[in-house]
Short mmCIF file of C-alpha atoms in Angstrom, two decimals:
data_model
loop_
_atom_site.label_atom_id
_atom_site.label_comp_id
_atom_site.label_asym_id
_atom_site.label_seq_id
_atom_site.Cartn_x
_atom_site.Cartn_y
_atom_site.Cartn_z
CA UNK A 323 -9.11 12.14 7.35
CA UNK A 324 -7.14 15.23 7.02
CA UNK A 325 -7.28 16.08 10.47
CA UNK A 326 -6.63 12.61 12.33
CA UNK A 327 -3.34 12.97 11.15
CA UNK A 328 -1.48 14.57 13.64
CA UNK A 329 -3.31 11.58 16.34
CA UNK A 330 -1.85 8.85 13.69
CA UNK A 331 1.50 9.99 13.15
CA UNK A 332 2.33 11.68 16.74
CA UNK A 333 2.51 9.84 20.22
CA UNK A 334 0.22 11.02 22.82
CA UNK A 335 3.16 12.28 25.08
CA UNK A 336 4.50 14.84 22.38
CA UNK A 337 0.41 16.22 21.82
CA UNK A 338 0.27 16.26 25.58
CA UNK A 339 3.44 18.39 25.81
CA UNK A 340 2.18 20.82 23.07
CA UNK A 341 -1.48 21.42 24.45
CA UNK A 342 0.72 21.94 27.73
CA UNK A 343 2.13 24.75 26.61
CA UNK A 344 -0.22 26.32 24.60
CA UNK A 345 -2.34 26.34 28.43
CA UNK A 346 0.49 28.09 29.45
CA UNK A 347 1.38 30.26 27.08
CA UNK A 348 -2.10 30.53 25.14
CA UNK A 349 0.56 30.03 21.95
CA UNK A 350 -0.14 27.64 19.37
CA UNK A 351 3.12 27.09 17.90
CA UNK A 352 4.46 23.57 19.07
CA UNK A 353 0.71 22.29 18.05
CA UNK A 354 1.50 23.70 14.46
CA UNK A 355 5.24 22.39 14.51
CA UNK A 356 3.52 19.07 15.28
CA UNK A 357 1.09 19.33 12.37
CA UNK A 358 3.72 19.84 10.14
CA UNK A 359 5.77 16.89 11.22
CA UNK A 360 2.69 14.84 10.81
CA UNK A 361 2.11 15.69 7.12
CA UNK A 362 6.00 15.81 6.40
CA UNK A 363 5.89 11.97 7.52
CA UNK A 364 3.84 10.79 4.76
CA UNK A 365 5.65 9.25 1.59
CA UNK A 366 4.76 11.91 -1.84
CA UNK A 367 4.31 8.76 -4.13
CA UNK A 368 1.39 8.55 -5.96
CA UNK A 369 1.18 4.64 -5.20
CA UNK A 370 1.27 5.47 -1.65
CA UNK A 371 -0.08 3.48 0.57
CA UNK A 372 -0.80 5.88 3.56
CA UNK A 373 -4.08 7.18 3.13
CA UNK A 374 -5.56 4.09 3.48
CA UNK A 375 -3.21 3.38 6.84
CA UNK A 376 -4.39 6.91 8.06
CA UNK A 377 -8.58 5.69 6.99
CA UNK A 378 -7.68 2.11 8.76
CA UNK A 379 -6.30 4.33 11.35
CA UNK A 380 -9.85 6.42 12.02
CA UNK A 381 -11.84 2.93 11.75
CA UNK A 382 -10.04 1.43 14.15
CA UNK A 383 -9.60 4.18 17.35
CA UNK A 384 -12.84 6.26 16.76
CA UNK A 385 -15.58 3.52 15.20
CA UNK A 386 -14.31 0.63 16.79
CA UNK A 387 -12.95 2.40 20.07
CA UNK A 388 -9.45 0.53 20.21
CA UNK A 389 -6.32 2.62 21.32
CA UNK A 390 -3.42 2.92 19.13
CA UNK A 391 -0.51 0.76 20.98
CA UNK A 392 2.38 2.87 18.60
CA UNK A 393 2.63 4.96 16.17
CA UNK A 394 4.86 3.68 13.44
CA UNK A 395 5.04 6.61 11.30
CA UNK A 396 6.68 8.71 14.38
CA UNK A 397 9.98 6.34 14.00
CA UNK A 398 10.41 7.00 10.19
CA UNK A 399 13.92 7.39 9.84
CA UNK A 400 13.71 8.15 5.71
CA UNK A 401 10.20 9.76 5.17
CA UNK A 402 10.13 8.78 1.67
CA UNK A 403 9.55 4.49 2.99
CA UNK A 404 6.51 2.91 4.02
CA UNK A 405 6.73 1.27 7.62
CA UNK A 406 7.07 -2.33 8.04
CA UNK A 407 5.18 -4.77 9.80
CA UNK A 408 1.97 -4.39 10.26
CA UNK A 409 -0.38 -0.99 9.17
CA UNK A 410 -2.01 -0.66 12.82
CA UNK A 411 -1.83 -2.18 16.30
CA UNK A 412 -4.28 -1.33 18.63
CA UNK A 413 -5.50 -2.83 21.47
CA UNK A 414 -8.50 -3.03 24.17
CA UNK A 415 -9.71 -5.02 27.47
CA UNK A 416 -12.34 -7.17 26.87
CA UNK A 417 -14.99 -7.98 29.48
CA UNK A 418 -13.93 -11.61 30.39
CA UNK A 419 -10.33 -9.79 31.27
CA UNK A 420 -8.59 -11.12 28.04
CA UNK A 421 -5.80 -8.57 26.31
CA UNK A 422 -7.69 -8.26 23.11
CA UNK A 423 -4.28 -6.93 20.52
CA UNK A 424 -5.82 -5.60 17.04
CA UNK A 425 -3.51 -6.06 13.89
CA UNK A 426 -4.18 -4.17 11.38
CA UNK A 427 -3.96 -4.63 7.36
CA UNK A 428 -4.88 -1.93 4.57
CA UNK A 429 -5.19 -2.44 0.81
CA UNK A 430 -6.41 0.30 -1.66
CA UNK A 431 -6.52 -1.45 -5.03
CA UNK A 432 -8.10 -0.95 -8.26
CA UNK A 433 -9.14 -4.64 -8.44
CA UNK A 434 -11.50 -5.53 -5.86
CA UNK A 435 -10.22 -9.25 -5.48
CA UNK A 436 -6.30 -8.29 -5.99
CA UNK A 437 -7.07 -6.43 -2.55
CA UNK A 438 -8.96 -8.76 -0.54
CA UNK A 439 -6.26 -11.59 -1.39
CA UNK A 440 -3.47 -9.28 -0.54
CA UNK A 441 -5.12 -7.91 2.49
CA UNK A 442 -6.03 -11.22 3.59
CA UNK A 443 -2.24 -12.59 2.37
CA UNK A 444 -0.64 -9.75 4.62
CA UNK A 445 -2.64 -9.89 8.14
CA UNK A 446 -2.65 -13.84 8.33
CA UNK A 447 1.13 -14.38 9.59
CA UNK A 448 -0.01 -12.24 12.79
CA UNK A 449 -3.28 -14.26 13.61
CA UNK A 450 -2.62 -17.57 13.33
CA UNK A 451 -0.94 -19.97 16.23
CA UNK A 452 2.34 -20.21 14.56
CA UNK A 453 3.08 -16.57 14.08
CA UNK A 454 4.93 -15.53 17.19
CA UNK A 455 8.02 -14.36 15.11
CA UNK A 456 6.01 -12.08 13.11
CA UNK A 457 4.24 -10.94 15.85
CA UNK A 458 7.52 -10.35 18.14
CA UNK A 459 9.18 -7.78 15.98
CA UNK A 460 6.15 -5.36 15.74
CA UNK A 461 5.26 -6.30 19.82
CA UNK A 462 8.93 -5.17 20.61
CA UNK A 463 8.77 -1.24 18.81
CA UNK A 464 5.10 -1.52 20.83
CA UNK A 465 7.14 -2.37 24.24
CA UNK A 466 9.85 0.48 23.32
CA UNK A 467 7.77 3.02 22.52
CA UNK A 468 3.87 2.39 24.53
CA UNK A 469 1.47 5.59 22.75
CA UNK A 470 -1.47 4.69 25.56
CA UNK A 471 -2.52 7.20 27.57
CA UNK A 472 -5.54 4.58 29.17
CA UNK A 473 -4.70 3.86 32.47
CA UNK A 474 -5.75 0.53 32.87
CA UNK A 475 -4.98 -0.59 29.41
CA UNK A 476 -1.00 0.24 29.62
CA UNK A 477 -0.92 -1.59 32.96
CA UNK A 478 -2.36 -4.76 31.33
CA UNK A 479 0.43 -3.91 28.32
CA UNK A 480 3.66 -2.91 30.66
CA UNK A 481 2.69 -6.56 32.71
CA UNK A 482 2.47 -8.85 29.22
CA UNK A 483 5.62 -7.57 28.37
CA UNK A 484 6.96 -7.83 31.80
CA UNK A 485 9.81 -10.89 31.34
CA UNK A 486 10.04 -11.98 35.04
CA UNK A 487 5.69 -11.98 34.78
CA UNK A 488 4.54 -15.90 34.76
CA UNK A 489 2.49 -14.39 32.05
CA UNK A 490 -0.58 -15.51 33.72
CA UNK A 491 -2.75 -12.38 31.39
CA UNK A 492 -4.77 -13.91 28.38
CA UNK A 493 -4.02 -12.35 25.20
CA UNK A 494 -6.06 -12.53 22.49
CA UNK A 495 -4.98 -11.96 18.64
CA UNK A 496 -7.54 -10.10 16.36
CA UNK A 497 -7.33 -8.42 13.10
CA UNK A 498 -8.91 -5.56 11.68
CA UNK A 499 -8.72 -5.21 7.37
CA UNK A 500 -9.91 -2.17 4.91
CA UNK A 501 -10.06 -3.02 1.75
CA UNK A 502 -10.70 -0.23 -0.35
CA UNK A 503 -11.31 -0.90 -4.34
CA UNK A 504 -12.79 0.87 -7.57
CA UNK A 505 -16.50 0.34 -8.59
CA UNK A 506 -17.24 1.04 -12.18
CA UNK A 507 -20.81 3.41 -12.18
CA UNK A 508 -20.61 4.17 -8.35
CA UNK A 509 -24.24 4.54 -7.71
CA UNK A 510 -26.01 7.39 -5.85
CA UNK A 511 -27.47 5.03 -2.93
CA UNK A 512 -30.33 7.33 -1.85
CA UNK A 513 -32.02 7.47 -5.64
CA UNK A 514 -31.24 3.37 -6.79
CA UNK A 515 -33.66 2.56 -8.65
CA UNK A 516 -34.72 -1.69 -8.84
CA UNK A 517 -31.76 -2.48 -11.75
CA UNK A 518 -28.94 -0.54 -9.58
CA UNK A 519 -30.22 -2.28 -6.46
CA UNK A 520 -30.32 -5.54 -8.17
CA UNK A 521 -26.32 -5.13 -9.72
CA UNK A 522 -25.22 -3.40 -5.83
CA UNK A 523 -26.80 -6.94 -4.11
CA UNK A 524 -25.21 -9.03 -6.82
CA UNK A 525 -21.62 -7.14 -6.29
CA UNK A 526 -21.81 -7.45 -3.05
CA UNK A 527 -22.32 -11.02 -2.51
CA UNK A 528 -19.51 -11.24 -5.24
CA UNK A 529 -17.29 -9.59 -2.66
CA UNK A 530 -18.91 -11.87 0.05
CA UNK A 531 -17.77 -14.75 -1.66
CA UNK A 532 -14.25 -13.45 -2.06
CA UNK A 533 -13.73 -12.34 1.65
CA UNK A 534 -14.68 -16.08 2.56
CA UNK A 535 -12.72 -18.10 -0.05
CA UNK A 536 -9.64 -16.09 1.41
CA UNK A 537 -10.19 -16.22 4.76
CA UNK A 538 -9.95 -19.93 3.93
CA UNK A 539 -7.08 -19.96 1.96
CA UNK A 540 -4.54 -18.29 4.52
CA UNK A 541 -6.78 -20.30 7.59
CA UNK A 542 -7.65 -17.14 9.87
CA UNK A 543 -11.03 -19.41 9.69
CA UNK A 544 -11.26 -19.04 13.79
CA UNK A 545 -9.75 -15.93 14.46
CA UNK A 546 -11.96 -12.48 15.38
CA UNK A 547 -11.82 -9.99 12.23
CA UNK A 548 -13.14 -7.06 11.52
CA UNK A 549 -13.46 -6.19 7.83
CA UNK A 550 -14.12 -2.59 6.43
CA UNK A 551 -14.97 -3.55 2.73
CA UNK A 552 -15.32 0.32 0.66
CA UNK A 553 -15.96 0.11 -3.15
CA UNK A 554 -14.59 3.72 -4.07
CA UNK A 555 -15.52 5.61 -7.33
CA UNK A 556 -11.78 5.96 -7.87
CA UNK A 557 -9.02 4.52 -5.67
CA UNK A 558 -6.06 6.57 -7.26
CA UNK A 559 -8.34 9.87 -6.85
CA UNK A 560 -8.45 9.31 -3.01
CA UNK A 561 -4.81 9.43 -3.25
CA UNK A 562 -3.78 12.00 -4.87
CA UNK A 563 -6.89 13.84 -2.47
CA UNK A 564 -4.94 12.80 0.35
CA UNK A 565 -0.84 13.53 -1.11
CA UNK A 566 -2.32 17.10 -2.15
CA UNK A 567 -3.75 17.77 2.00
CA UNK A 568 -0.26 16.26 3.03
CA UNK A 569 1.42 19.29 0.67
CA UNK A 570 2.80 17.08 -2.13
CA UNK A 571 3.31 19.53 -5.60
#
């Protein structure tokens, strides 16, 4: 995770500029001055929030392959406050030529269904039909300040926000969730024996059952969504991993 976050927190063009000049130069001083600004970014709370933006972050560009549109963290204006809006925006063209825009949601809870309701709670306003004033607000900072370096991709994002375009391109709104939680006994998955397999299949569909009662209960029924569901030995232990990498005392 540690070392996705210069890609999370920087746009393209300044990493561009930096390898630039370390080609030229064969110095690697702007690509450390960038590091730091990456890890000086992130708020030193222990009930932050970021690592699990940063993880949703590496889900969504190298698992799932979808570009990061912006990157909110680089317009922090008070590094010590979370972004608002949405956690992640990321986008990709699908094969039947639709705009395919990924929102993205993160919880890291200790209660497992405290996080898939608030995860579910958050990302619904910016999938269903009537959310186009959610949506607008995080679609204009994406329109201001476009962190795509894919050719094809930013010309299919500079013509949907084109005003005098008849705004003949499809656009398609899809979501993308981790929900990150504690697990009492994390089990060692390559020695369960037929009691820990039995309790891992019975929390599971527990969880199963939760992701679908929400997804009902904020009606994102119809709508694409990826979920990244990761029971975690100890949620507050992942943060305090990542404030300690990010050079919180």
């Amino acid at each position: 995770m540690a070392s996705a976050t210069m890609d999370f927190c920087i746009p393209r063009s300044k990493i561009e500029r930096a390898l630039a000049e370390y080609e030229e130069t064969r110095s690697t001083a702007a690509i450390v001055s960038l590091e730091e600004q990456a890890r000086n970014l992130f708020v030193k709370s222990e009930g932050s929030g970021e690592g699990g933006e940063l993880l949703l972050f590496l889900l969504m560009e190298r698992v799932l392959q979808r570009p990061q549109l912006i990157s909110k963290m680089a317009l922090k204006t008070n590094t010590e406050v979370h972004v608002h809006g949405s956690d992640g925006i990321h986008a990709s063209l699908a094969d039947d030529g639709v705009l395919d825009i990924y929102w993205g949601e993160s919880k890291l809870y200790k209660s497992s269904s405290e996080a898939f309701r608030d995860c579910f709670e958050s990302i619904a306003p910016y999938l269903r039909p009537d959310g186009d004033s959610r949506r607008k607000q995080d679609l204009l900072l994406v329109r201001d300040h476009l962190n795509v370096t894919q050719i094809e991709l930013a010309a299919h994002l500079l013509e949907y926000f084109d005003e005098t375009n008849p705004k003949t391109l499809k656009v398609r709104w899809n979501g993308v969730c981790l929900v990150g939680f504690d697990h009492d006994n994390y089990p060692n998955i390559a020695a369960l024996d037929e009691a820990q397999q039995k309790a891992v299949s019975k929390a599971v569909g527990r969880w199963h059952k939760s992701v679908g009662s929400r997804v009902e209960e904020f009606e994102i029924v119809g709508v694409n969504l990826d979920l990244f569901c990761i029971p975690m030995p100890d949620v507050a232990d992942l943060r305090a991993r990542v404030l300690k990498r990010m050079g919180a005392k």
